[in-house]
mmCIF file of C-alpha atoms and ligand atoms in Angstrom:
data_model
loop_
_atom_site.group_PDB
_atom_site.id
_atom_site.type_symbol
_atom_site.label_atom_id
_atom_site.label_comp_id
_atom_site.label_asym_id
_atom_site.label_seq_id
_atom_site.Cartn_x
_atom_site.Cartn_y
_atom_site.Cartn_z
ATOM 1 C CA MET A 6 6.355 -35.919 16.993
ATOM 2 C CA ARG A 7 7.778 -32.464 17.851
ATOM 3 C CA ILE A 8 10.389 -31.188 15.430
ATOM 4 C CA GLU A 9 13.169 -31.413 18.299
ATOM 5 C CA GLU A 10 12.717 -34.809 18.299
ATOM 6 C CA CYS A 11 13.248 -35.467 14.641
ATOM 7 C CA PRO A 12 16.849 -36.673 14.120
ATOM 8 C CA ARG A 13 18.944 -33.531 12.794
ATOM 9 C CA VAL A 14 22.276 -33.165 12.543
ATOM 10 C CA ARG A 15 23.938 -29.235 12.397
ATOM 11 C CA LEU A 16 25.567 -28.540 9.051
ATOM 12 C CA ALA A 17 24.231 -24.520 8.199
ATOM 13 C CA PHE A 18 25.064 -21.686 9.861
ATOM 14 C CA LEU A 19 22.206 -20.180 11.432
ATOM 15 C CA PRO A 20 20.251 -18.272 12.198
ATOM 16 C CA THR A 21 21.455 -16.508 8.842
ATOM 17 C CA GLU A 22 20.542 -12.690 8.580
ATOM 18 C CA LEU A 23 17.101 -10.725 7.801
ATOM 19 C CA GLU A 24 18.322 -7.393 5.881
ATOM 20 C CA GLU A 25 16.342 -4.722 4.660
ATOM 21 C CA MET A 26 16.914 -3.974 0.834
ATOM 22 C CA GLY A 27 16.488 -0.037 1.265
ATOM 23 C CA ARG A 28 18.313 0.951 -1.832
ATOM 24 C CA LEU A 29 16.412 -1.724 -3.992
ATOM 25 C CA ARG A 30 13.263 0.166 -2.722
ATOM 26 C CA GLN A 31 14.218 3.456 -3.862
ATOM 27 C CA VAL A 32 14.295 2.002 -7.147
ATOM 28 C CA VAL A 33 10.763 -0.158 -7.030
ATOM 29 C CA GLY A 34 8.846 1.605 -4.498
ATOM 30 C CA GLY A 35 5.880 -0.342 -2.608
ATOM 31 C CA PRO A 36 6.378 -1.907 0.500
ATOM 32 C CA ARG A 37 9.405 -2.325 2.621
ATOM 33 C CA LEU A 38 11.662 -5.259 1.024
ATOM 34 C CA PHE A 39 13.918 -7.616 3.096
ATOM 35 C CA VAL A 40 15.787 -10.441 2.367
ATOM 36 C CA LYS A 41 16.409 -13.771 4.336
ATOM 37 C CA ARG A 42 20.115 -14.762 3.805
ATOM 38 C CA ASP A 43 19.816 -18.321 2.992
ATOM 39 C CA ASP A 44 22.704 -17.660 0.372
ATOM 40 C CA ASN A 45 25.038 -17.757 3.686
ATOM 41 C CA THR A 46 24.234 -20.965 5.283
ATOM 42 C CA GLY A 47 27.423 -22.064 4.632
ATOM 43 C CA LEU A 48 28.094 -25.663 3.382
ATOM 44 C CA VAL A 49 30.067 -25.139 0.791
ATOM 45 C CA LEU A 50 28.936 -21.682 -0.409
ATOM 46 C CA GLY A 51 25.284 -21.698 0.870
ATOM 47 C CA GLY A 52 21.851 -22.074 -0.124
ATOM 48 C CA ASN A 53 18.603 -23.505 0.905
ATOM 49 C CA LYS A 54 19.392 -27.010 0.824
ATOM 50 C CA ALA A 55 21.566 -26.573 3.777
ATOM 51 C CA ARG A 56 18.472 -26.833 6.104
ATOM 52 C CA LYS A 57 16.843 -29.567 4.428
ATOM 53 C CA LEU A 58 19.969 -31.758 4.561
ATOM 54 C CA GLU A 59 20.060 -31.120 8.642
ATOM 55 C CA PHE A 60 17.085 -33.206 8.681
ATOM 56 C CA LEU A 61 17.826 -35.548 5.643
ATOM 57 C CA CYS A 62 21.317 -36.313 6.897
ATOM 58 C CA GLY A 63 20.162 -36.911 10.538
ATOM 59 C CA ASP A 64 17.616 -39.241 8.941
ATOM 60 C CA ALA A 65 20.243 -41.120 7.067
ATOM 61 C CA LEU A 66 22.500 -41.673 9.983
ATOM 62 C CA ALA A 67 20.011 -42.529 12.069
ATOM 63 C CA ARG A 68 19.217 -45.381 9.402
ATOM 64 C CA GLY A 69 23.210 -46.271 9.400
ATOM 65 C CA ALA A 70 23.740 -45.091 5.954
ATOM 66 C CA ASP A 71 27.301 -45.078 4.583
ATOM 67 C CA VAL A 72 26.393 -43.803 1.235
ATOM 68 C CA VAL A 73 23.925 -40.721 -0.031
ATOM 69 C CA VAL A 74 22.280 -40.834 -3.487
ATOM 70 C CA THR A 75 20.653 -38.010 -5.007
ATOM 71 C CA VAL A 76 19.557 -36.644 -8.369
ATOM 72 C CA GLY A 77 19.403 -33.355 -10.037
ATOM 73 C CA ALA A 78 20.355 -31.090 -12.991
ATOM 74 C CA ALA A 79 24.030 -30.726 -14.185
ATOM 75 C CA GLN A 80 24.241 -27.332 -12.342
ATOM 76 C CA SER A 81 22.130 -28.632 -9.178
ATOM 77 C CA ASN A 82 22.640 -26.560 -6.200
ATOM 78 C CA HIS A 83 21.219 -29.395 -4.291
ATOM 79 C CA ALA A 84 23.629 -32.092 -5.854
ATOM 80 C CA ARG A 85 26.786 -29.822 -4.448
ATOM 81 C CA MET A 86 25.610 -29.365 -1.217
ATOM 82 C CA THR A 87 24.089 -32.776 -0.755
ATOM 83 C CA ALA A 88 27.739 -34.025 -1.478
ATOM 84 C CA ALA A 89 29.443 -31.605 1.072
ATOM 85 C CA ALA A 90 26.991 -32.625 3.522
ATOM 86 C CA ALA A 91 27.831 -36.459 3.161
ATOM 87 C CA ARG A 92 31.620 -35.656 3.050
ATOM 88 C CA ARG A 93 31.287 -33.692 6.504
ATOM 89 C CA LEU A 94 29.746 -36.550 7.779
ATOM 90 C CA GLY A 95 32.122 -38.888 6.450
ATOM 91 C CA MET A 96 29.710 -40.783 4.327
ATOM 92 C CA ASP A 97 30.395 -41.528 0.751
ATOM 93 C CA VAL A 98 28.012 -40.110 -2.440
ATOM 94 C CA VAL A 99 26.924 -40.616 -5.793
ATOM 95 C CA LEU A 100 25.353 -37.964 -7.916
ATOM 96 C CA VAL A 101 23.112 -38.741 -10.757
ATOM 97 C CA LEU A 102 22.599 -35.847 -12.974
ATOM 98 C CA GLU A 103 20.057 -35.339 -15.793
ATOM 99 C CA GLY A 104 21.252 -35.853 -19.420
ATOM 100 C CA ASP A 105 24.569 -36.231 -20.645
ATOM 101 C CA CYS A 106 28.051 -35.007 -19.568
ATOM 102 C CA PRO A 107 28.775 -31.108 -20.468
ATOM 103 C CA GLY A 108 31.787 -29.918 -21.990
ATOM 104 C CA LYS A 109 33.249 -28.604 -19.025
ATOM 105 C CA TRP A 110 33.123 -29.480 -15.490
ATOM 106 C CA GLU A 111 32.438 -25.578 -14.088
ATOM 107 C CA GLY A 112 30.087 -24.265 -11.581
ATOM 108 C CA ASN A 113 28.623 -26.480 -9.406
ATOM 109 C CA LEU A 114 29.696 -29.160 -11.302
ATOM 110 C CA LEU A 115 33.283 -28.268 -10.869
ATOM 111 C CA LEU A 116 32.804 -28.440 -6.776
ATOM 112 C CA ASP A 117 30.851 -31.997 -7.001
ATOM 113 C CA ARG A 118 34.329 -32.998 -8.623
ATOM 114 C CA ILE A 119 36.249 -31.419 -6.211
ATOM 115 C CA LEU A 120 34.210 -33.156 -3.312
ATOM 116 C CA GLY A 121 35.054 -36.318 -4.636
ATOM 117 C CA ALA A 122 31.255 -37.571 -5.468
ATOM 118 C CA GLU A 123 31.244 -40.177 -7.960
ATOM 119 C CA VAL A 124 29.081 -38.201 -10.679
ATOM 120 C CA ARG A 125 26.783 -40.477 -13.044
ATOM 121 C CA PHE A 126 25.015 -39.231 -15.971
ATOM 122 C CA SER A 127 21.321 -40.342 -16.833
ATOM 123 C CA GLY A 128 21.727 -39.473 -20.334
ATOM 124 C CA SER A 129 18.360 -40.362 -22.162
ATOM 125 C CA ARG A 130 16.567 -41.652 -19.019
ATOM 126 C CA ARG A 131 15.089 -40.225 -16.014
ATOM 127 C CA ALA A 132 17.846 -39.717 -13.235
ATOM 128 C CA GLU A 133 15.564 -40.731 -10.356
ATOM 129 C CA GLU A 134 14.992 -44.268 -12.127
ATOM 130 C CA CYS A 135 18.951 -44.520 -12.331
ATOM 131 C CA ALA A 136 19.414 -43.267 -8.667
ATOM 132 C CA GLY A 137 17.143 -46.033 -7.823
ATOM 133 C CA GLU A 138 19.048 -48.641 -9.747
ATOM 134 C CA VAL A 139 22.353 -46.962 -8.322
ATOM 135 C CA SER A 140 21.050 -47.554 -4.655
ATOM 136 C CA GLN A 141 19.965 -51.062 -5.671
ATOM 137 C CA GLU A 142 23.626 -51.911 -6.937
ATOM 138 C CA LEU A 143 25.087 -50.543 -3.653
ATOM 139 C CA ALA A 144 22.782 -52.529 -1.443
ATOM 140 C CA ALA A 145 23.719 -55.647 -3.505
ATOM 141 C CA LYS A 146 27.652 -54.579 -2.284
ATOM 142 C CA GLY A 147 26.874 -54.597 0.899
ATOM 143 C CA ARG A 148 26.434 -50.371 1.409
ATOM 144 C CA LYS A 149 23.996 -48.928 3.324
ATOM 145 C CA PRO A 150 22.488 -46.140 0.475
ATOM 146 C CA TYR A 151 19.943 -43.167 1.548
ATOM 147 C CA LEU A 152 18.690 -41.957 -1.210
ATOM 148 C CA ILE A 153 17.424 -38.562 -1.201
ATOM 149 C CA PRO A 154 14.757 -37.120 -4.034
ATOM 150 C CA VAL A 155 15.115 -34.204 -6.370
ATOM 151 C CA GLY A 156 15.840 -31.265 -4.336
ATOM 152 C CA GLY A 157 15.834 -32.986 -1.166
ATOM 153 C CA SER A 158 11.945 -32.391 -1.056
ATOM 154 C CA ASN A 159 9.967 -34.881 0.854
ATOM 155 C CA ALA A 160 8.306 -34.479 4.138
ATOM 156 C CA VAL A 161 11.879 -34.912 6.204
ATOM 157 C CA GLY A 162 13.111 -32.078 4.201
ATOM 158 C CA VAL A 163 10.466 -30.079 4.552
ATOM 159 C CA LEU A 164 10.968 -29.718 8.067
ATOM 160 C CA GLY A 165 14.464 -27.714 7.249
ATOM 161 C CA TYR A 166 11.875 -24.821 5.939
ATOM 162 C CA VAL A 167 9.432 -25.071 8.881
ATOM 163 C CA LEU A 168 12.057 -24.054 11.380
ATOM 164 C CA ALA A 169 12.986 -21.600 8.840
ATOM 165 C CA ALA A 170 9.936 -20.047 9.094
ATOM 166 C CA TRP A 171 9.693 -19.668 12.782
ATOM 167 C CA GLU A 172 13.294 -18.643 12.447
ATOM 168 C CA ILE A 173 12.007 -15.586 10.371
ATOM 169 C CA LEU A 174 9.065 -14.974 12.570
ATOM 170 C CA ASP A 175 11.108 -14.748 16.004
ATOM 171 C CA GLN A 176 13.856 -12.190 13.813
ATOM 172 C CA ALA A 177 11.098 -10.114 12.221
ATOM 173 C CA GLU A 178 9.611 -9.401 15.849
ATOM 174 C CA ARG A 179 12.895 -8.434 17.269
ATOM 175 C CA GLN A 180 13.963 -6.487 14.420
ATOM 176 C CA GLY A 181 10.298 -4.734 14.053
ATOM 177 C CA VAL A 182 9.226 -6.205 10.678
ATOM 178 C CA ARG A 183 6.045 -7.446 10.350
ATOM 179 C CA PRO A 184 5.767 -9.378 7.303
ATOM 180 C CA SER A 185 2.779 -9.760 5.102
ATOM 181 C CA HIS A 186 4.073 -11.825 2.687
ATOM 182 C CA VAL A 187 7.234 -14.168 2.172
ATOM 183 C CA VAL A 188 8.509 -14.691 -1.609
ATOM 184 C CA VAL A 189 10.473 -17.517 -2.648
ATOM 185 C CA ALA A 190 11.761 -19.354 -5.834
ATOM 186 C CA ALA A 191 9.819 -22.787 -6.202
ATOM 187 C CA GLY A 192 11.438 -25.540 -8.072
ATOM 188 C CA SER A 193 10.780 -29.077 -6.242
ATOM 189 C CA GLY A 194 8.434 -27.021 -3.985
ATOM 190 C CA GLY A 195 10.137 -28.277 -0.683
ATOM 191 C CA THR A 196 11.171 -24.907 0.365
ATOM 192 C CA HIS A 197 8.135 -23.089 -0.304
ATOM 193 C CA ALA A 198 6.295 -26.314 1.347
ATOM 194 C CA GLY A 199 8.530 -25.893 4.676
ATOM 195 C CA LEU A 200 7.718 -22.160 5.022
ATOM 196 C CA LEU A 201 3.872 -22.365 4.357
ATOM 197 C CA ALA A 202 3.395 -25.035 7.038
ATOM 198 C CA GLY A 203 5.497 -23.133 9.291
ATOM 199 C CA MET A 204 3.638 -19.983 8.860
ATOM 200 C CA LYS A 205 0.509 -22.218 9.030
ATOM 201 C CA MET A 206 1.376 -23.307 12.361
ATOM 202 C CA ARG A 207 2.536 -20.056 13.901
ATOM 203 C CA CYS A 208 1.022 -16.989 11.995
ATOM 204 C CA PRO A 209 -1.139 -18.076 9.395
ATOM 205 C CA ASP A 210 -1.804 -14.487 8.004
ATOM 206 C CA VAL A 211 2.046 -14.361 6.587
ATOM 207 C CA ARG A 212 1.392 -15.306 2.715
ATOM 208 C CA VAL A 213 4.048 -17.427 1.047
ATOM 209 C CA VAL A 214 4.181 -16.613 -2.423
ATOM 210 C CA GLY A 215 6.348 -19.044 -4.499
ATOM 211 C CA ILE A 216 7.831 -17.938 -8.067
ATOM 212 C CA SER A 217 8.262 -20.886 -10.371
ATOM 213 C CA VAL A 218 10.973 -21.665 -12.209
ATOM 214 C CA SER A 219 10.072 -24.886 -13.820
ATOM 215 C CA ARG A 220 6.752 -26.265 -13.014
ATOM 216 C CA THR A 221 3.079 -25.353 -14.094
ATOM 217 C CA ARG A 222 0.784 -23.921 -11.499
ATOM 218 C CA GLU A 223 -1.317 -26.867 -11.174
ATOM 219 C CA ALA A 224 1.599 -29.512 -10.835
ATOM 220 C CA LEU A 225 3.546 -26.898 -8.365
ATOM 221 C CA CYS A 226 0.408 -25.787 -6.123
ATOM 222 C CA ALA A 227 -0.459 -30.070 -5.879
ATOM 223 C CA ARG A 228 3.074 -30.660 -4.920
ATOM 224 C CA VAL A 229 3.560 -28.181 -2.364
ATOM 225 C CA ALA A 230 -0.045 -28.846 -0.779
ATOM 226 C CA GLU A 231 1.007 -32.458 -0.729
ATOM 227 C CA LEU A 232 4.649 -31.714 0.825
ATOM 228 C CA ALA A 233 3.317 -29.010 3.245
ATOM 229 C CA THR A 234 0.590 -31.782 4.488
ATOM 230 C CA ALA A 235 3.270 -34.438 4.666
ATOM 231 C CA ALA A 236 5.186 -32.115 7.084
ATOM 232 C CA MET A 237 2.475 -31.040 9.094
ATOM 233 C CA ASP A 238 1.430 -34.704 9.710
ATOM 234 C CA MET A 239 4.649 -35.628 10.695
ATOM 235 C CA LEU A 240 4.737 -32.826 13.625
ATOM 236 C CA GLY A 241 1.216 -34.257 14.581
ATOM 237 C CA GLY A 242 -0.693 -31.466 13.234
ATOM 238 C CA LYS A 243 -4.490 -31.931 12.375
ATOM 239 C CA LYS A 244 -4.469 -28.973 9.426
ATOM 240 C CA SER A 245 -4.135 -29.945 6.074
ATOM 241 C CA VAL A 246 -2.936 -27.557 3.023
ATOM 242 C CA SER A 247 -5.204 -27.575 -0.288
ATOM 243 C CA PRO A 248 -3.739 -26.838 -3.581
ATOM 244 C CA ASP A 249 -6.019 -23.729 -3.516
ATOM 245 C CA ASP A 250 -4.297 -22.326 -0.491
ATOM 246 C CA VAL A 251 -1.155 -22.298 -2.302
ATOM 247 C CA LEU A 252 0.068 -19.090 -3.877
ATOM 248 C CA VAL A 253 2.035 -19.721 -6.924
ATOM 249 C CA GLU A 254 3.402 -17.320 -9.647
ATOM 250 C CA CYS A 255 4.163 -18.780 -13.129
ATOM 251 C CA GLY A 256 4.840 -16.377 -15.365
ATOM 252 C CA TYR A 257 8.515 -15.801 -14.656
ATOM 253 C CA ILE A 258 9.958 -18.994 -15.913
ATOM 254 C CA GLY A 259 11.062 -18.413 -19.587
ATOM 255 C CA PRO A 260 11.776 -20.639 -21.988
ATOM 256 C CA ALA A 261 12.580 -23.532 -19.359
ATOM 257 C CA TYR A 262 13.848 -24.265 -16.515
ATOM 258 C CA GLY A 263 17.618 -23.008 -16.182
ATOM 259 C CA VAL A 264 17.260 -21.326 -19.391
ATOM 260 C CA PRO A 265 18.339 -16.956 -18.271
ATOM 261 C CA THR A 266 15.405 -14.865 -18.842
ATOM 262 C CA GLU A 267 16.283 -10.805 -19.820
ATOM 263 C CA GLU A 268 14.030 -10.042 -16.825
ATOM 264 C CA GLY A 269 15.898 -12.506 -14.334
ATOM 265 C CA LEU A 270 19.582 -11.052 -15.840
ATOM 266 C CA GLU A 271 18.184 -7.762 -15.136
ATOM 267 C CA ALA A 272 17.271 -8.282 -11.678
ATOM 268 C CA ILE A 273 20.724 -10.117 -10.852
ATOM 269 C CA SER A 274 22.275 -7.008 -12.457
ATOM 270 C CA LEU A 275 20.121 -4.553 -10.504
ATOM 271 C CA LEU A 276 20.445 -6.335 -7.086
ATOM 272 C CA ALA A 277 24.467 -6.120 -7.599
ATOM 273 C CA ARG A 278 24.356 -2.684 -8.050
ATOM 274 C CA ARG A 279 22.034 -1.209 -5.977
ATOM 275 C CA GLU A 280 22.614 -3.709 -2.975
ATOM 276 C CA GLY A 281 25.852 -5.347 -3.331
ATOM 277 C CA LEU A 282 23.812 -8.849 -3.555
ATOM 278 C CA LEU A 283 24.388 -11.676 -6.190
ATOM 279 C CA LEU A 284 21.595 -13.872 -7.457
ATOM 280 C CA ASP A 285 21.710 -16.471 -9.890
ATOM 281 C CA GLN A 286 20.311 -17.098 -13.354
ATOM 282 C CA VAL A 287 18.677 -20.094 -12.236
ATOM 283 C CA TYR A 288 16.166 -19.548 -9.314
ATOM 284 C CA THR A 289 16.547 -16.359 -7.425
ATOM 285 C CA GLY A 290 17.148 -14.009 -10.403
ATOM 286 C CA LYS A 291 13.652 -15.199 -11.588
ATOM 287 C CA ALA A 292 12.036 -15.038 -8.237
ATOM 288 C CA MET A 293 13.263 -11.443 -7.645
ATOM 289 C CA ALA A 294 12.374 -10.772 -11.333
ATOM 290 C CA GLY A 295 9.021 -11.737 -10.113
ATOM 291 C CA LEU A 296 8.915 -9.925 -6.905
ATOM 292 C CA ILE A 297 9.889 -6.726 -8.843
ATOM 293 C CA ASP A 298 7.047 -7.414 -11.194
ATOM 294 C CA LEU A 299 4.480 -7.691 -8.833
ATOM 295 C CA VAL A 300 5.318 -4.911 -6.645
ATOM 296 C CA LYS A 301 5.124 -3.072 -9.924
ATOM 297 C CA LYS A 302 1.682 -4.033 -10.341
ATOM 298 C CA GLY A 303 0.474 -3.240 -6.898
ATOM 299 C CA ARG A 304 0.306 -6.553 -5.544
ATOM 300 C CA PHE A 305 1.312 -5.415 -2.213
ATOM 301 C CA GLY A 306 0.179 -2.417 0.015
ATOM 302 C CA GLY A 307 2.977 0.488 0.637
ATOM 303 C CA GLY A 308 2.871 -0.127 4.443
ATOM 304 C CA GLU A 309 3.694 -3.795 4.148
ATOM 305 C CA ASP A 310 6.724 -5.572 4.634
ATOM 306 C CA VAL A 311 7.763 -8.231 2.213
ATOM 307 C CA ILE A 312 10.669 -10.938 2.731
ATOM 308 C CA PHE A 313 12.452 -12.288 -0.171
ATOM 309 C CA VAL A 314 14.605 -15.843 0.652
ATOM 310 C CA HIS A 315 17.272 -15.556 -0.786
ATOM 311 C CA THR A 316 17.710 -19.611 -1.539
ATOM 312 C CA GLY A 317 21.608 -19.404 -2.718
ATOM 313 C CA GLY A 318 22.840 -20.840 -6.521
ATOM 314 C CA VAL A 319 25.540 -18.504 -6.864
ATOM 315 C CA PRO A 320 27.998 -20.963 -7.989
ATOM 316 C CA ALA A 321 25.588 -21.523 -11.324
ATOM 317 C CA LEU A 322 26.864 -17.677 -12.173
ATOM 318 C CA PHE A 323 30.129 -19.593 -12.841
ATOM 319 C CA ALA A 324 28.799 -21.345 -15.641
ATOM 320 C CA LEU A 325 26.910 -18.737 -17.323
ATOM 321 C CA GLY A 326 29.480 -18.551 -19.784
ATOM 322 C CA ASP A 327 29.914 -15.420 -21.869
ATOM 323 C CA ILE A 328 26.312 -14.322 -22.502
ATOM 324 C CA TRP A 329 26.230 -12.174 -19.650
ATOM 325 C CA PRO A 330 26.865 -8.256 -21.344
ATOM 326 C CA VAL A 331 25.360 -9.692 -24.507
ATOM 327 C CA ARG A 332 21.566 -10.899 -23.310
ATOM 328 C CA SER A 333 20.764 -8.358 -20.743
ATOM 329 C CA GLY A 334 19.837 -4.848 -22.234
ATOM 330 C CA LEU A 335 20.019 -3.557 -18.827
ATOM 331 C CA ALA A 336 23.415 -4.768 -18.126
ATOM 332 C CA ARG A 337 24.681 -3.857 -21.624
ATOM 333 C CA LYS A 338 23.382 -0.162 -20.921
ATOM 334 C CA GLN A 339 24.640 0.277 -17.685
ATOM 335 C CA ARG A 340 28.095 -0.537 -18.616
ATOM 336 C CA CYS A 341 28.175 2.167 -21.008
ATOM 337 C CA ASP A 342 26.300 4.641 -18.634
ATOM 338 C CA PRO A 343 27.845 3.845 -15.128
ATOM 339 C CA SER A 344 25.689 6.434 -13.523
HETATM 340 C C1 PLP B 421 16.929 -25.992 -5.294
HETATM 341 C C2 PLP B 421 16.661 -24.483 -5.113
HETATM 342 C C3 PLP B 421 15.793 -23.652 -5.043
HETATM 343 C C4 PLP B 421 14.423 -24.352 -4.813
HETATM 344 O O1 PLP B 421 13.557 -24.969 -3.946
HETATM 345 P P1 PLP B 421 12.997 -26.023 -3.955
HETATM 346 O O2 PLP B 421 12.878 -26.661 -2.372
HETATM 347 O O3 PLP B 421 13.206 -27.200 -4.846
HETATM 348 O O4 PLP B 421 11.516 -25.627 -4.307
HETATM 349 C C5 PLP B 421 15.805 -22.135 -5.167
HETATM 350 N N1 PLP B 421 16.953 -21.500 -5.023
HETATM 351 C C6 PLP B 421 18.072 -22.421 -4.982
HETATM 352 C C7 PLP B 421 19.189 -21.348 -5.387
HETATM 353 C C8 PLP B 421 18.009 -23.923 -5.127
HETATM 354 O O5 PLP B 421 18.952 -24.430 -5.188
#
């Protein structure tokens, strides 16, 4: 199938901007650095899930769904954007979130509530398992549920990032940018997989580097390869991606998924102060910390162009609590010394 033939609904503001981060480069040196502003996709405060949801919701509507069910962490950006997409398209939405109900409805969770999503917590059970049961319950009541996996990462959702890869290539060409690498935060792996598949199909010299925020190298490489191959299959391609083709960095996760790291908070502070650009503590801060570290280690040549995909996530900042100036040494220093 050609990608134009796949069911899709327009939900995102596209194309997003491709901007140079010249003032960041003055600090970190190395290649020219660009940012693909997928934090500005719209659909209730933006992020990468909007592109996936265009294809996932297209599929849901084509199948006659009237309620969307998905899973995520309490501060899931994917859950928030799925709720927004479902509402925009006139569907109901059930979010099954991992763990117990936190004390405060803040950040993404507050937005879920404002959007009128039905929010359930999985407690000690796996959210996926609970979501399967919720779908069965709904179907038994005569509803038409559509179940979206964690992060919207399956072959259908990944198509959104195949198109994003092509959008980046078109834009880069128009703007005189010649990307050697695209760097992106990797959680469930669908964004990485779509970018990789898209580049393989059009411009295989462009390397896609995923900075893991949760998974081990083995798990992430296998998942990204599987998803990229599935998306290319859907589009009638004959190529496949093996886990050995997948470039992943796993040194920036810190103690666990969602737990802020010193370097991640420093990256948030640095980008805010140098570029007026906000990152988040769960995904893009850690990914940016990874990019900066790779630049400092000389991973990229000075004449190269490197594109950082800003996948959004900023609403989670509003659930960071009051750790901000305390945990980050750099932020503390800059607070006292604004130079
Ligand atoms: C979901 C998410 C990611 C990771 O995307 P995957 O496709 O799950 O790997 C990165 N950044 C933000 C802000 C996200 O919400």
